[in-house]
Amino acid sequence: MLENKAIRTELSELGEFGLIHELTKNIKLKHKSTIKGVGDDAAVISYGSKQTLITTDLLIENVHFDMTFMPLKHLGYKTAIVNFSDIVAMNGIPRQLIVGIGASNRFSVEALKEIYKGIYLACENYKVDLIGGDTVSSVSGLFISGTAIGEAAKNEVVYRNTAQKGDLIFVSGDLGAAYMGLMILEREKQAFKADPNLQPDLEGHDYILGRQLKPEARTDITKLLKGVGVIPTSMIDISDGLASEILHICTDSDKGCSIYEDKLPIDPATVSMANEFNIDPTTCALNGGEDYELLFTISQKDYEKVKDIYGISVIGHITDKSEGINLISRSGTQVPITAQGWDAFLKGKEKN
Ligand code: ADP
Ligand code: MG
């Protein structure tokens, strides 16, 4: 993929400082809170009386992404988004980003600039300042780490461990599509390995591929909630799948829950792809991961205020811890959700 590029500048031609300059020379800072960005030993930020939120994520080639089907620009975009999503999940606003990169000489300057195009696009879309990073060489493979910094008023920060009995459980958007996108990309990669003359068959799968390759952080949802004056009682972003995230909320809050299978928002494109792969769409929603949607709880008294917000669905409610963490299947069977939720779920189905 990289070899086909017309121009290839070796990393060694620029050297570390030349490369950093090349990657950061056009930065224009957007925020008053960014006092000093790239160019010194440390960046300086100040939020005055607000609280500062900090999060970091490390992405490693062949573990978190696969260069054979992850375009470089998308990789940059995703690196930024997964971090912004964590800030949003605290009900904060992402403001600054720091990016560390470890690249082997397999990567050219042009390749790294392509990754930065994606990072800068995400920073534009979410109004975030890139304020620094680190650039090192790696013996093999590519590493990218992102650290996002955000702000929130003290009384607006939302944690995972504060869900209350009786709260309604919501998710934004729809679930399972990113996983189906990954399955298609993996399938085409295998087909390509078997027969390199084969063209990838990605036609007609725009939605689910986009969900895998170009996720978004749901700042729009937290803004809408703020607009109607509602602060969730707890919140988390869905990076590892609904099952894993609801377990976090319930376990950390010392509560149980009932989630209803028939309420899970799943896009028709996800359902039809799941059928093609012979996977239960509910399994995709529970365990797929990488949707970067928000899972949050809301006090029942706030239901009237949020019920007309487009793009969020009620999927269940918080119960006493003693009632357990359960999925209520379409047929009404109660199945405990575990980290490998689908295992228990499949067993539960067999009992029917
Ligand atoms: P130091 O030697 O003090 O670690 P560096 O030479 O690594 O400093 O970095 C110089 C400046 O460039 C710092 O402000 C740093 O945050 C920034 N920087 C380095 N690498 C990157 C990168 N990949 N992306 C953005 N900024 C970077
Ligand atoms: Mg450094």
Coordinates of C-alpha atoms and ligand atoms in Angstrom, one line a residue:
M1 CA 0.0 0.0 0.0
L2 CA 2.7 2.5 1.0
E3 CA 5.1 1.3 -1.7
N4 CA 2.7 2.6 -4.4
K5 CA 3.0 6.2 -3.2
A6 CA 4.7 8.4 -5.7
I7 CA 6.9 10.1 -3.1
R8 CA 8.6 8.3 -0.2
T9 CA 10.7 10.2 2.2
E10 CA 12.7 8.1 4.7
L11 CA 12.3 8.9 8.3
S12 CA 16.1 9.1 8.5
E13 CA 16.2 11.9 6.0
L14 CA 14.3 14.2 8.3
G15 CA 15.5 13.0 11.7
E16 CA 13.4 13.2 14.8
F17 CA 13.2 17.0 15.1
G18 CA 12.5 17.4 11.4
L19 CA 9.8 14.9 11.6
I20 CA 8.2 16.5 14.6
H21 CA 8.3 19.9 12.8
E22 CA 6.8 18.3 9.7
L23 CA 4.0 16.8 11.7
T24 CA 3.2 19.8 13.9
K25 CA 4.1 22.9 11.9
N26 CA 0.6 24.0 10.9
I27 CA -1.0 23.7 14.4
K28 CA -3.2 26.7 15.3
L29 CA -4.4 26.6 18.9
K30 CA -8.1 27.0 19.3
H31 CA -8.6 27.2 23.1
K32 CA -7.8 29.8 25.8
S33 CA -7.2 26.8 28.1
T34 CA -4.2 25.9 25.9
I35 CA -1.5 28.2 27.3
K36 CA 1.4 26.4 25.6
G37 CA 1.2 23.7 23.0
V38 CA 4.0 21.9 21.0
G39 CA 7.5 23.3 21.4
D40 CA 8.7 23.1 25.0
D41 CA 9.3 20.3 27.5
A42 CA 5.7 20.2 28.5
A43 CA 2.4 21.8 27.3
V44 CA 0.7 24.1 29.7
I45 CA -3.1 24.1 30.1
S46 CA -5.4 25.9 32.5
Y47 CA -9.1 25.4 33.1
G48 CA -9.6 27.8 35.9
S49 CA -12.2 26.5 38.3
K50 CA -13.2 23.5 36.1
Q51 CA -12.2 19.9 36.7
T52 CA -9.7 18.4 34.3
L53 CA -10.3 15.0 32.8
I54 CA -7.3 12.9 31.4
T55 CA -7.4 9.7 29.5
T56 CA -5.0 7.7 27.5
D57 CA -5.2 4.8 25.0
L58 CA -2.5 2.8 23.3
L59 CA -3.0 1.3 19.9
I60 CA -0.6 -1.4 18.7
E61 CA -0.3 -2.8 15.1
N62 CA -1.7 -6.3 14.7
V63 CA -3.4 -6.1 18.1
H64 CA -5.7 -3.1 17.8
F65 CA -5.5 -2.5 14.1
D66 CA -4.4 -4.2 10.9
M67 CA -2.5 -2.2 8.3
T68 CA -3.9 -4.4 5.5
F69 CA -7.3 -2.9 5.9
M70 CA -7.0 0.1 8.1
P71 CA -6.2 3.2 6.0
L72 CA -3.6 5.4 7.7
K73 CA -5.9 8.4 7.8
H74 CA -8.6 6.4 9.5
L75 CA -6.1 5.1 12.0
G76 CA -5.2 8.6 13.0
Y77 CA -8.9 9.6 13.2
K78 CA -9.7 6.6 15.4
T79 CA -6.7 7.2 17.7
A80 CA -8.1 10.6 18.5
I81 CA -11.8 9.5 18.7
V82 CA -11.3 6.6 21.2
N83 CA -9.7 9.1 23.5
F84 CA -12.4 11.8 23.0
S85 CA -15.0 9.2 23.7
D86 CA -13.5 8.5 27.1
I87 CA -13.7 12.2 28.0
V88 CA -17.3 12.4 26.7
A89 CA -18.1 9.3 28.8
M90 CA -17.2 11.4 31.9
N91 CA -19.6 14.0 30.6
G92 CA -16.7 16.2 29.7
I93 CA -15.7 18.2 26.7
P94 CA -12.4 17.1 25.0
R95 CA -10.1 20.1 24.6
Q96 CA -6.5 18.9 24.1
L97 CA -4.8 15.8 22.6
I98 CA -1.2 14.4 23.0
V99 CA -0.1 11.8 20.5
G100 CA 2.9 9.5 20.9
I101 CA 4.1 7.5 17.9
G102 CA 6.6 4.7 17.5
A103 CA 7.3 3.8 13.9
S104 CA 9.8 1.5 12.2
N105 CA 11.5 2.5 9.0
R106 CA 8.9 0.5 7.1
F107 CA 6.9 3.7 7.4
S108 CA 7.8 6.8 5.4
V109 CA 7.4 10.4 6.4
E110 CA 4.4 10.5 4.0
A111 CA 2.8 7.6 5.8
L112 CA 3.1 9.3 9.2
K113 CA 1.7 12.5 7.7
E114 CA -1.3 10.6 6.4
I115 CA -1.9 9.4 10.0
Y116 CA -1.7 13.0 11.2
K117 CA -4.2 14.1 8.5
G118 CA -6.7 11.8 10.3
I119 CA -5.7 13.1 13.7
Y120 CA -6.0 16.7 12.6
L121 CA -9.4 16.0 11.0
A122 CA -10.7 14.6 14.3
C123 CA -9.2 17.6 16.1
E124 CA -11.0 19.9 13.7
N125 CA -14.3 18.1 14.0
Y126 CA -14.2 18.0 17.8
K127 CA -12.5 21.4 18.3
V128 CA -9.5 19.9 20.1
D129 CA -5.9 21.3 20.2
L130 CA -3.1 18.9 19.5
I131 CA -0.6 20.1 22.1
G132 CA 2.3 17.6 22.0
G133 CA 3.5 14.1 21.8
D134 CA 6.5 12.0 21.5
T135 CA 8.2 10.4 18.4
V136 CA 10.4 7.3 18.7
S137 CA 11.6 4.6 16.4
S138 CA 10.3 1.1 16.8
V139 CA 12.1 -2.1 15.7
S140 CA 8.9 -3.5 14.2
G141 CA 5.4 -2.3 13.8
L142 CA 3.6 0.8 14.6
F143 CA 2.5 2.1 18.0
I144 CA 0.2 5.1 18.5
S145 CA -0.8 6.4 21.9
G146 CA -3.3 9.2 22.4
T147 CA -3.9 11.1 25.5
A148 CA -6.9 13.4 25.7
I149 CA -7.5 16.1 28.2
G150 CA -11.0 17.6 28.8
E151 CA -13.0 19.8 31.1
A152 CA -16.2 19.6 33.0
A153 CA -17.8 21.7 35.7
K154 CA -17.4 19.9 39.1
N155 CA -21.1 19.0 39.4
E156 CA -21.3 17.7 35.9
V157 CA -18.6 15.0 36.0
V158 CA -20.4 11.6 35.6
Y159 CA -18.8 8.4 37.0
R160 CA -19.5 4.7 36.5
N161 CA -20.2 3.8 40.1
T162 CA -23.1 6.1 40.8
A163 CA -26.1 4.3 39.2
Q164 CA -29.1 4.1 41.5
K165 CA -31.9 1.5 41.9
G166 CA -34.8 2.3 39.6
D167 CA -32.7 4.3 37.2
L168 CA -33.4 3.8 33.5
I169 CA -30.6 2.4 31.3
F170 CA -30.0 4.1 28.0
V171 CA -27.7 3.6 25.0
S172 CA -27.1 6.0 22.2
G173 CA -27.1 5.0 18.5
D174 CA -27.0 1.3 17.6
L175 CA -24.9 -1.6 18.7
G176 CA -22.9 -4.3 17.0
A177 CA -22.2 -2.7 13.7
A178 CA -18.5 -2.0 14.2
Y179 CA -18.0 -5.7 15.0
M180 CA -19.8 -6.7 11.8
G181 CA -17.6 -4.2 9.9
L182 CA -14.5 -5.9 11.3
M183 CA -15.9 -9.3 10.3
I184 CA -16.3 -8.2 6.7
L185 CA -12.8 -6.7 6.6
E186 CA -11.3 -9.9 8.1
R187 CA -13.2 -12.0 5.6
E188 CA -12.0 -10.0 2.7
K189 CA -8.4 -10.2 4.0
Q190 CA -8.6 -14.0 4.2
A191 CA -10.0 -14.1 0.6
F192 CA -7.3 -11.8 -0.6
K193 CA -4.6 -14.0 1.1
A194 CA -6.0 -17.1 -0.7
D195 CA -6.2 -15.3 -4.1
P196 CA -4.4 -12.0 -4.4
N197 CA -6.2 -11.3 -7.7
L198 CA -9.5 -11.1 -5.9
Q199 CA -10.9 -7.6 -5.5
P200 CA -12.3 -7.0 -2.0
D201 CA -16.1 -7.3 -1.9
L202 CA -17.0 -4.3 0.3
E203 CA -19.8 -3.1 -1.9
G204 CA -23.0 -2.1 -0.1
H205 CA -21.6 -2.3 3.4
D206 CA -20.8 1.4 3.9
Y207 CA -22.6 1.7 7.2
I208 CA -21.0 -1.1 9.1
L209 CA -17.6 -0.5 7.5
G210 CA -17.8 3.1 8.5
R211 CA -18.7 2.1 12.1
Q212 CA -15.5 0.1 12.2
L213 CA -13.2 2.4 10.3
K214 CA -14.5 5.8 11.3
P215 CA -16.1 5.8 14.8
E216 CA -17.3 9.0 16.3
A217 CA -17.5 10.2 20.0
R218 CA -21.0 11.1 21.0
T219 CA -20.5 14.7 22.1
D220 CA -23.9 15.4 20.4
I221 CA -25.7 13.2 22.9
T222 CA -24.1 14.7 26.0
K223 CA -24.9 18.2 24.5
L224 CA -28.6 17.2 24.0
L225 CA -28.8 15.9 27.6
K226 CA -27.3 19.1 28.9
G227 CA -29.8 21.0 26.7
V228 CA -32.7 19.5 28.6
G229 CA -31.0 19.9 31.9
V230 CA -30.4 16.3 32.6
I231 CA -27.2 14.8 34.1
P232 CA -26.9 11.0 33.8
T233 CA -26.5 9.2 37.2
S234 CA -23.8 7.1 35.6
M235 CA -22.1 6.7 32.3
I236 CA -19.5 4.7 30.3
D237 CA -18.6 4.5 26.6
I238 CA -19.0 1.2 24.8
S239 CA -15.6 0.2 23.7
D240 CA -15.7 -3.5 24.7
G241 CA -19.4 -4.3 24.1
L242 CA -22.6 -3.7 26.0
A243 CA -22.2 -6.8 28.3
S244 CA -18.8 -5.7 29.5
E245 CA -19.8 -2.1 30.1
I246 CA -23.1 -2.8 31.9
L247 CA -21.1 -5.1 34.2
H248 CA -18.8 -2.2 35.0
I249 CA -21.6 0.1 35.8
C250 CA -23.5 -2.4 37.9
T251 CA -20.5 -3.9 39.7
D252 CA -19.0 -0.5 40.5
S253 CA -22.3 0.9 41.6
D254 CA -23.1 -2.3 43.7
K255 CA -26.4 -2.8 41.8
G256 CA -28.1 -5.2 39.5
C257 CA -30.0 -4.6 36.3
S258 CA -32.5 -6.0 33.8
I259 CA -31.8 -5.3 30.1
Y260 CA -34.4 -6.3 27.5
E261 CA -33.2 -8.1 24.4
D262 CA -36.1 -6.7 22.3
K263 CA -35.1 -3.1 23.3
L264 CA -31.5 -3.4 22.0
P265 CA -31.0 -0.9 19.1
I266 CA -29.5 -2.9 16.2
D267 CA -29.3 -1.5 12.7
P268 CA -30.9 -3.7 10.0
A269 CA -27.5 -3.8 8.2
T270 CA -26.0 -5.3 11.3
V271 CA -28.8 -7.9 11.5
S272 CA -28.5 -9.0 7.9
M273 CA -24.7 -9.2 8.1
A274 CA -25.0 -11.2 11.4
N275 CA -27.3 -13.6 9.7
E276 CA -24.9 -14.0 6.8
F277 CA -22.1 -14.8 9.3
N278 CA -24.5 -17.0 11.3
I279 CA -24.1 -15.0 14.5
D280 CA -26.9 -13.9 16.7
P281 CA -27.4 -10.1 16.3
T282 CA -27.9 -9.9 20.0
T283 CA -24.4 -11.4 20.5
C284 CA -23.0 -8.7 18.3
A285 CA -24.7 -6.0 20.3
L286 CA -23.6 -7.5 23.6
N287 CA -20.1 -8.4 22.8
G288 CA -19.1 -6.8 19.6
G289 CA -17.3 -3.7 20.9
E290 CA -15.8 -0.6 19.3
D291 CA -19.2 1.0 18.8
Y292 CA -18.1 4.0 21.0
E293 CA -21.7 4.7 21.9
L294 CA -22.7 5.9 25.3
L295 CA -24.3 3.7 28.0
F296 CA -25.8 5.8 30.7
T297 CA -28.4 5.7 33.5
I298 CA -31.0 8.4 34.2
S299 CA -33.2 8.9 37.2
Q300 CA -36.9 8.1 36.4
K301 CA -37.9 11.6 37.3
D302 CA -35.9 12.8 34.3
Y303 CA -37.6 10.5 31.8
E304 CA -40.1 13.1 30.6
K305 CA -37.2 15.4 29.7
V306 CA -35.2 12.9 27.7
K307 CA -37.9 10.8 26.1
D308 CA -38.1 12.8 22.9
I309 CA -34.3 13.0 22.3
Y310 CA -33.5 11.4 19.0
G311 CA -30.8 8.7 18.9
I312 CA -31.1 7.3 22.4
S313 CA -33.0 4.1 23.5
V314 CA -34.1 2.8 26.9
I315 CA -32.9 -0.8 27.2
G316 CA -33.7 -1.6 30.8
H317 CA -33.4 -0.5 34.4
I318 CA -31.1 -0.7 37.4
T319 CA -32.2 -3.1 40.2
D320 CA -31.0 -4.3 43.6
K321 CA -27.7 -6.1 43.5
S322 CA -29.4 -9.2 44.8
E323 CA -31.5 -9.5 41.6
G324 CA -28.3 -9.9 39.5
I325 CA -27.2 -8.5 36.2
N326 CA -29.6 -9.9 33.7
L327 CA -30.7 -10.0 30.1
I328 CA -34.4 -10.7 29.6
S329 CA -34.7 -12.5 26.3
R330 CA -37.5 -12.0 23.7
S331 CA -39.2 -15.1 25.1
G332 CA -39.0 -13.7 28.6
T333 CA -36.2 -15.9 29.9
Q334 CA -33.9 -14.2 32.4
V335 CA -30.2 -14.9 31.5
P336 CA -27.3 -13.6 33.7
I337 CA -24.9 -11.3 31.7
T338 CA -21.3 -12.3 32.1
A339 CA -18.1 -10.9 30.7
Q340 CA -18.6 -13.5 27.9
G341 CA -22.2 -12.6 28.0
W342 CA -23.1 -14.5 24.8
D343 CA -22.0 -17.8 26.3
A344 CA -24.5 -17.6 29.1
F345 CA -27.0 -16.2 26.7
L346 CA -26.7 -19.1 24.2
K347 CA -27.0 -21.5 27.0
G348 CA -30.1 -19.7 28.2
K349 CA -31.6 -19.9 24.7
E350 CA -31.0 -23.6 24.5
K351 CA -33.1 -24.0 27.6
N352 CA -36.1 -22.4 25.8
Ligands
ADP1 P1 11.6 16.1 24.7 O1 12.9 15.8 24.2 O2 11.5 17.2 25.7 O3 10.7 14.9 25.0 P2 10.6 16.3 22.0 O4 11.8 16.6 21.1 O5 10.3 14.8 22.0 O6 10.9 16.9 23.4 O7 9.4 17.1 21.5 C1 9.5 18.5 21.2 C2 8.1 19.0 21.1 O8 7.4 18.4 20.1 C3 7.3 18.8 22.4 O9 6.4 19.9 22.6 C4 6.5 17.6 22.1 O10 5.3 17.5 22.9 C5 6.2 17.7 20.6 N1 6.1 16.5 19.9 C6 7.0 15.4 19.8 N2 6.5 14.4 19.0 C7 5.3 14.8 18.6 C8 4.3 14.1 17.9 N3 4.4 12.9 17.3 N4 3.1 14.8 17.7 C9 2.9 16.0 18.2 N5 3.8 16.7 19.0 C10 5.0 16.1 19.2
MG2 MG 10.3 13.4 23.5

